[in-house]
Coordinates of N, CA, C and O in Angstrom, one line a residue:
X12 N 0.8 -1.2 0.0 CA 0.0 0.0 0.0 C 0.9 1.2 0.0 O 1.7 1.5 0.9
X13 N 0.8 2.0 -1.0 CA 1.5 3.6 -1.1 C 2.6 3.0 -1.5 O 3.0 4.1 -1.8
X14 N 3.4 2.3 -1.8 CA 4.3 2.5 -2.6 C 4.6 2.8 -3.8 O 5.8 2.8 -3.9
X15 N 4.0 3.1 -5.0 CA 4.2 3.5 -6.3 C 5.3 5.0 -5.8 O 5.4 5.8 -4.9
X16 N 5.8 4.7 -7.1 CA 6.6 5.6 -7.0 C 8.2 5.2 -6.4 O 9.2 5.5 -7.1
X17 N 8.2 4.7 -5.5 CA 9.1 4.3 -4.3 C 9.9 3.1 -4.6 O 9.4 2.0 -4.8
X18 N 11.3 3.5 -4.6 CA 12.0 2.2 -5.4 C 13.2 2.3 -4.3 O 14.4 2.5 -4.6
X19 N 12.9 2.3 -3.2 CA 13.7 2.2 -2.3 C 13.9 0.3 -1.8 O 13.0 -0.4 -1.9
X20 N 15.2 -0.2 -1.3 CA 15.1 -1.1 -1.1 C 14.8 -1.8 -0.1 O 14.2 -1.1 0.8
X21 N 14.7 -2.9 0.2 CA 13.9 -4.0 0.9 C 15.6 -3.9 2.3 O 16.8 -4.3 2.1
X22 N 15.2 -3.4 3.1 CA 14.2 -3.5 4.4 C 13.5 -2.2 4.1 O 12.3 -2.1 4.3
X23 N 14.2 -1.0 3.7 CA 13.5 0.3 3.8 C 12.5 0.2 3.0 O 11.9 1.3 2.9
X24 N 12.0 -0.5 2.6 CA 10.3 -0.6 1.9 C 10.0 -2.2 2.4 O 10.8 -3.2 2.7
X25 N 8.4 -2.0 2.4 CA 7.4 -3.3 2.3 C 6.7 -3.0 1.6 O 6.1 -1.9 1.5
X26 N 6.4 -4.4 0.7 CA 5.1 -4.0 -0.5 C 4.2 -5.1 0.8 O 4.7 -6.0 1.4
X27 N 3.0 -4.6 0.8 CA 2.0 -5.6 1.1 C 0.8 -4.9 0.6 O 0.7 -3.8 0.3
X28 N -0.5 -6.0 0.6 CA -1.7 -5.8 -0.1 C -2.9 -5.6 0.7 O -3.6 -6.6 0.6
X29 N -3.4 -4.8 1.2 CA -4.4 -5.0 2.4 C -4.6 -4.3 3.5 O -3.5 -3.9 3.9
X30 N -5.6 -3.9 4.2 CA -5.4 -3.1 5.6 C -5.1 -4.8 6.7 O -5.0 -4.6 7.9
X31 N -4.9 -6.0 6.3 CA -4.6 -6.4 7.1 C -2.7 -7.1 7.3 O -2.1 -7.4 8.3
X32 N -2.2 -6.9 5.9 CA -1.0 -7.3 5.6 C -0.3 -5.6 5.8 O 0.8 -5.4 5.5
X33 N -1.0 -4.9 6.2 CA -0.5 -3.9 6.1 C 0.3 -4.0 8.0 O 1.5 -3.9 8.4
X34 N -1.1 -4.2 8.8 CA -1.0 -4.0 10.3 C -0.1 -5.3 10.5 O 0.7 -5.1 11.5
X35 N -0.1 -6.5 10.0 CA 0.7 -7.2 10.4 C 2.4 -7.2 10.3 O 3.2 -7.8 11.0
X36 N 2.6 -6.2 8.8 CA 3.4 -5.6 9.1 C 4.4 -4.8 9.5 O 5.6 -4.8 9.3
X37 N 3.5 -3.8 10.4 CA 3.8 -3.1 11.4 C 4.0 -3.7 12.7 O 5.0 -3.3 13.4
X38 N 3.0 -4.5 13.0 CA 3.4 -5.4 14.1 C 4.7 -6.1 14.3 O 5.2 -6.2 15.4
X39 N 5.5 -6.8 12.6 CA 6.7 -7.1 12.9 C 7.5 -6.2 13.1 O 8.2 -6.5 14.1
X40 N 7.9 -4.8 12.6 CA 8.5 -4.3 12.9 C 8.4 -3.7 14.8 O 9.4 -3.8 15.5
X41 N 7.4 -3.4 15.1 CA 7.0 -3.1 16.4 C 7.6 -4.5 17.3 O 7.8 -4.3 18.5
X42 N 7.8 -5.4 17.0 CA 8.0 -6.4 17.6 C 9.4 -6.7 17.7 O 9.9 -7.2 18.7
X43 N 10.0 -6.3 16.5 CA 11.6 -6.6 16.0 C 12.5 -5.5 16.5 O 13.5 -5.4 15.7
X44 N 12.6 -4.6 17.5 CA 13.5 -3.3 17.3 C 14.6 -3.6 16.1 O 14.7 -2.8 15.3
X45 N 15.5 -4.9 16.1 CA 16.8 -4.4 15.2 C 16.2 -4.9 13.8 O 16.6 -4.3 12.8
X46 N 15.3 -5.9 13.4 CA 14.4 -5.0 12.1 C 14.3 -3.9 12.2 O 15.5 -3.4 12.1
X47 N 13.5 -3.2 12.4 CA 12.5 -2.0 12.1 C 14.2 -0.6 12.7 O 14.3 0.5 12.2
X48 N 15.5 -1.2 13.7 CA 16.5 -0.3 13.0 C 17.2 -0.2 11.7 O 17.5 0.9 11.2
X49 N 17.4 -1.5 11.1 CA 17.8 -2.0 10.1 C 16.8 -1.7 8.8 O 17.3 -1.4 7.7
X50 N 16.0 -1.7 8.9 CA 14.9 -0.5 8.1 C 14.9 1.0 7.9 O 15.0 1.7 6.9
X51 N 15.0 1.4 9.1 CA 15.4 2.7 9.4 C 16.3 3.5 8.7 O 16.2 4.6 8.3
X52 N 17.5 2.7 8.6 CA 19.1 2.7 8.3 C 18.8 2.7 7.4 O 18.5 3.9 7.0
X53 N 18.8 1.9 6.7 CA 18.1 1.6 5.1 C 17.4 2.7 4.3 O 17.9 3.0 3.2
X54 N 16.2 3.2 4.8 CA 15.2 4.0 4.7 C 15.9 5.3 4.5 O 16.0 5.9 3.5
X55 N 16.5 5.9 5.7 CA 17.4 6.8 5.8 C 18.8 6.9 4.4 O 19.1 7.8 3.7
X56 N 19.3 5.6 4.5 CA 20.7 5.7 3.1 C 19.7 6.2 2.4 O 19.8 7.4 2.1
X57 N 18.7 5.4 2.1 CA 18.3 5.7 0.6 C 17.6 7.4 -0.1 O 17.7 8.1 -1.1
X58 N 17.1 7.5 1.5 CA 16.5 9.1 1.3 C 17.4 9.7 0.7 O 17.4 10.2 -0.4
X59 N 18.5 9.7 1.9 CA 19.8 10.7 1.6 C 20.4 10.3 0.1 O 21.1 11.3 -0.2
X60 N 20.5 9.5 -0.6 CA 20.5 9.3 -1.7 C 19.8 9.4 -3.0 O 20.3 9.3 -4.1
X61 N 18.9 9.5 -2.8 CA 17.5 10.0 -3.8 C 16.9 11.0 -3.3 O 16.0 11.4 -4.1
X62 N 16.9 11.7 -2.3 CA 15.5 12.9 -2.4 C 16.3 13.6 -1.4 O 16.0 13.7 -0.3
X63 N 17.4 14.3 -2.0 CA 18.3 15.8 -2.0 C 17.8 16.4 -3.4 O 17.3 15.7 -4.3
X64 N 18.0 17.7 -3.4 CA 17.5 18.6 -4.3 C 18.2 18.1 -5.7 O 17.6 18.2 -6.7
X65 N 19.1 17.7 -5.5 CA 19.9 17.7 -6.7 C 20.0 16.4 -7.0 O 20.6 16.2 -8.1
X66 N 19.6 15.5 -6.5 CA 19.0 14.1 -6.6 C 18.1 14.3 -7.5 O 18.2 13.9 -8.6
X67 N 16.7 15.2 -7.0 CA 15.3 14.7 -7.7 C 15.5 16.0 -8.7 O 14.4 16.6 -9.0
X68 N 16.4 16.4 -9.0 CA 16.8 17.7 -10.2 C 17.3 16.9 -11.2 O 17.1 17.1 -12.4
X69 N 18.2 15.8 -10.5 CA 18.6 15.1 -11.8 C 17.9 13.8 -12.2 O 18.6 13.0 -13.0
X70 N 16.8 13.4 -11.8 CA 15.7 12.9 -11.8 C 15.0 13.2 -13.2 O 15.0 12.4 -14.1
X71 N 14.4 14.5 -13.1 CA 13.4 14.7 -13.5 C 14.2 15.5 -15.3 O 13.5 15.6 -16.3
X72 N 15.5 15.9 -15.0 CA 16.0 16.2 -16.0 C 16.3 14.9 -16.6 O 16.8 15.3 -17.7
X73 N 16.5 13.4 -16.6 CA 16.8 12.2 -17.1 C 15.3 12.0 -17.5 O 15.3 11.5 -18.6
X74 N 14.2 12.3 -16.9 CA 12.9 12.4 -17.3 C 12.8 13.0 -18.7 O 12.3 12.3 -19.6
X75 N 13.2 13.9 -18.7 CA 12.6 15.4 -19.4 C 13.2 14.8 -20.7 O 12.6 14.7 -21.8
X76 N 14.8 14.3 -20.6 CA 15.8 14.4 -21.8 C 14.7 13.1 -22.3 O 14.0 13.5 -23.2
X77 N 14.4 12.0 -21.9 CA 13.9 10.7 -22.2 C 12.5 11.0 -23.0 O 12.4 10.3 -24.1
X78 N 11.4 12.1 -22.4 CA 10.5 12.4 -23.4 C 11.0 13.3 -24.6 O 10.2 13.1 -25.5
X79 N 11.8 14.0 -24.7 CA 12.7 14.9 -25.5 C 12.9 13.6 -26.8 O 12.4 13.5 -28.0
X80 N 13.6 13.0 -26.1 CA 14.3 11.5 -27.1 C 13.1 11.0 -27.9 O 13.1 10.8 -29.1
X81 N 12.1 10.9 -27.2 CA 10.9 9.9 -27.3 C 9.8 10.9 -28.6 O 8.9 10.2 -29.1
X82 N 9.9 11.7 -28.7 CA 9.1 12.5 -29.2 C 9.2 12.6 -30.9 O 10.2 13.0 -31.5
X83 N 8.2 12.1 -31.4 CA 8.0 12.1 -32.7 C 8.8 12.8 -33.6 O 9.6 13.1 -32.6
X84 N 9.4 13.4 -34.7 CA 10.4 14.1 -35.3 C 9.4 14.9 -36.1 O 9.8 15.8 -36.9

């Protein structure tokens, strides 16, 4: 749930399907502190590596050039 978009890696993301795979989810982590650290960690690398200004600048300009490319002549 809510991940589109989000290509961060596994521990820092969970895909699950449901409001009930969702809470059971949460429960592992609530249950696990060095999971849900090890997620954290994770979650945190990845931020700091994709969503700085100049991360999602050069994002969207690899975007831009790609429809640029893509565009009929």
């Amino acid at each position: 749930l809510g991940a589109r978009g989000c290509n961060a890696p596994t521990p820092a993301r969970t895909i699950v399907e449901g409001p009930q795979q969702l809470a059971d989810a949460a429960l592992e982590l609530l249950r696990s502190p060095t999971r849900a650290a090890a997620a954290g960690r994770a979650a945190f690398d990845w931020a700091r590596a994709n969503l700085t200004g100049e991360a999602v600048a050069r994002a969207q300009l690899e975007c831009a050039a790609h429809l640029v490319a893509a565009r009929p002549a």
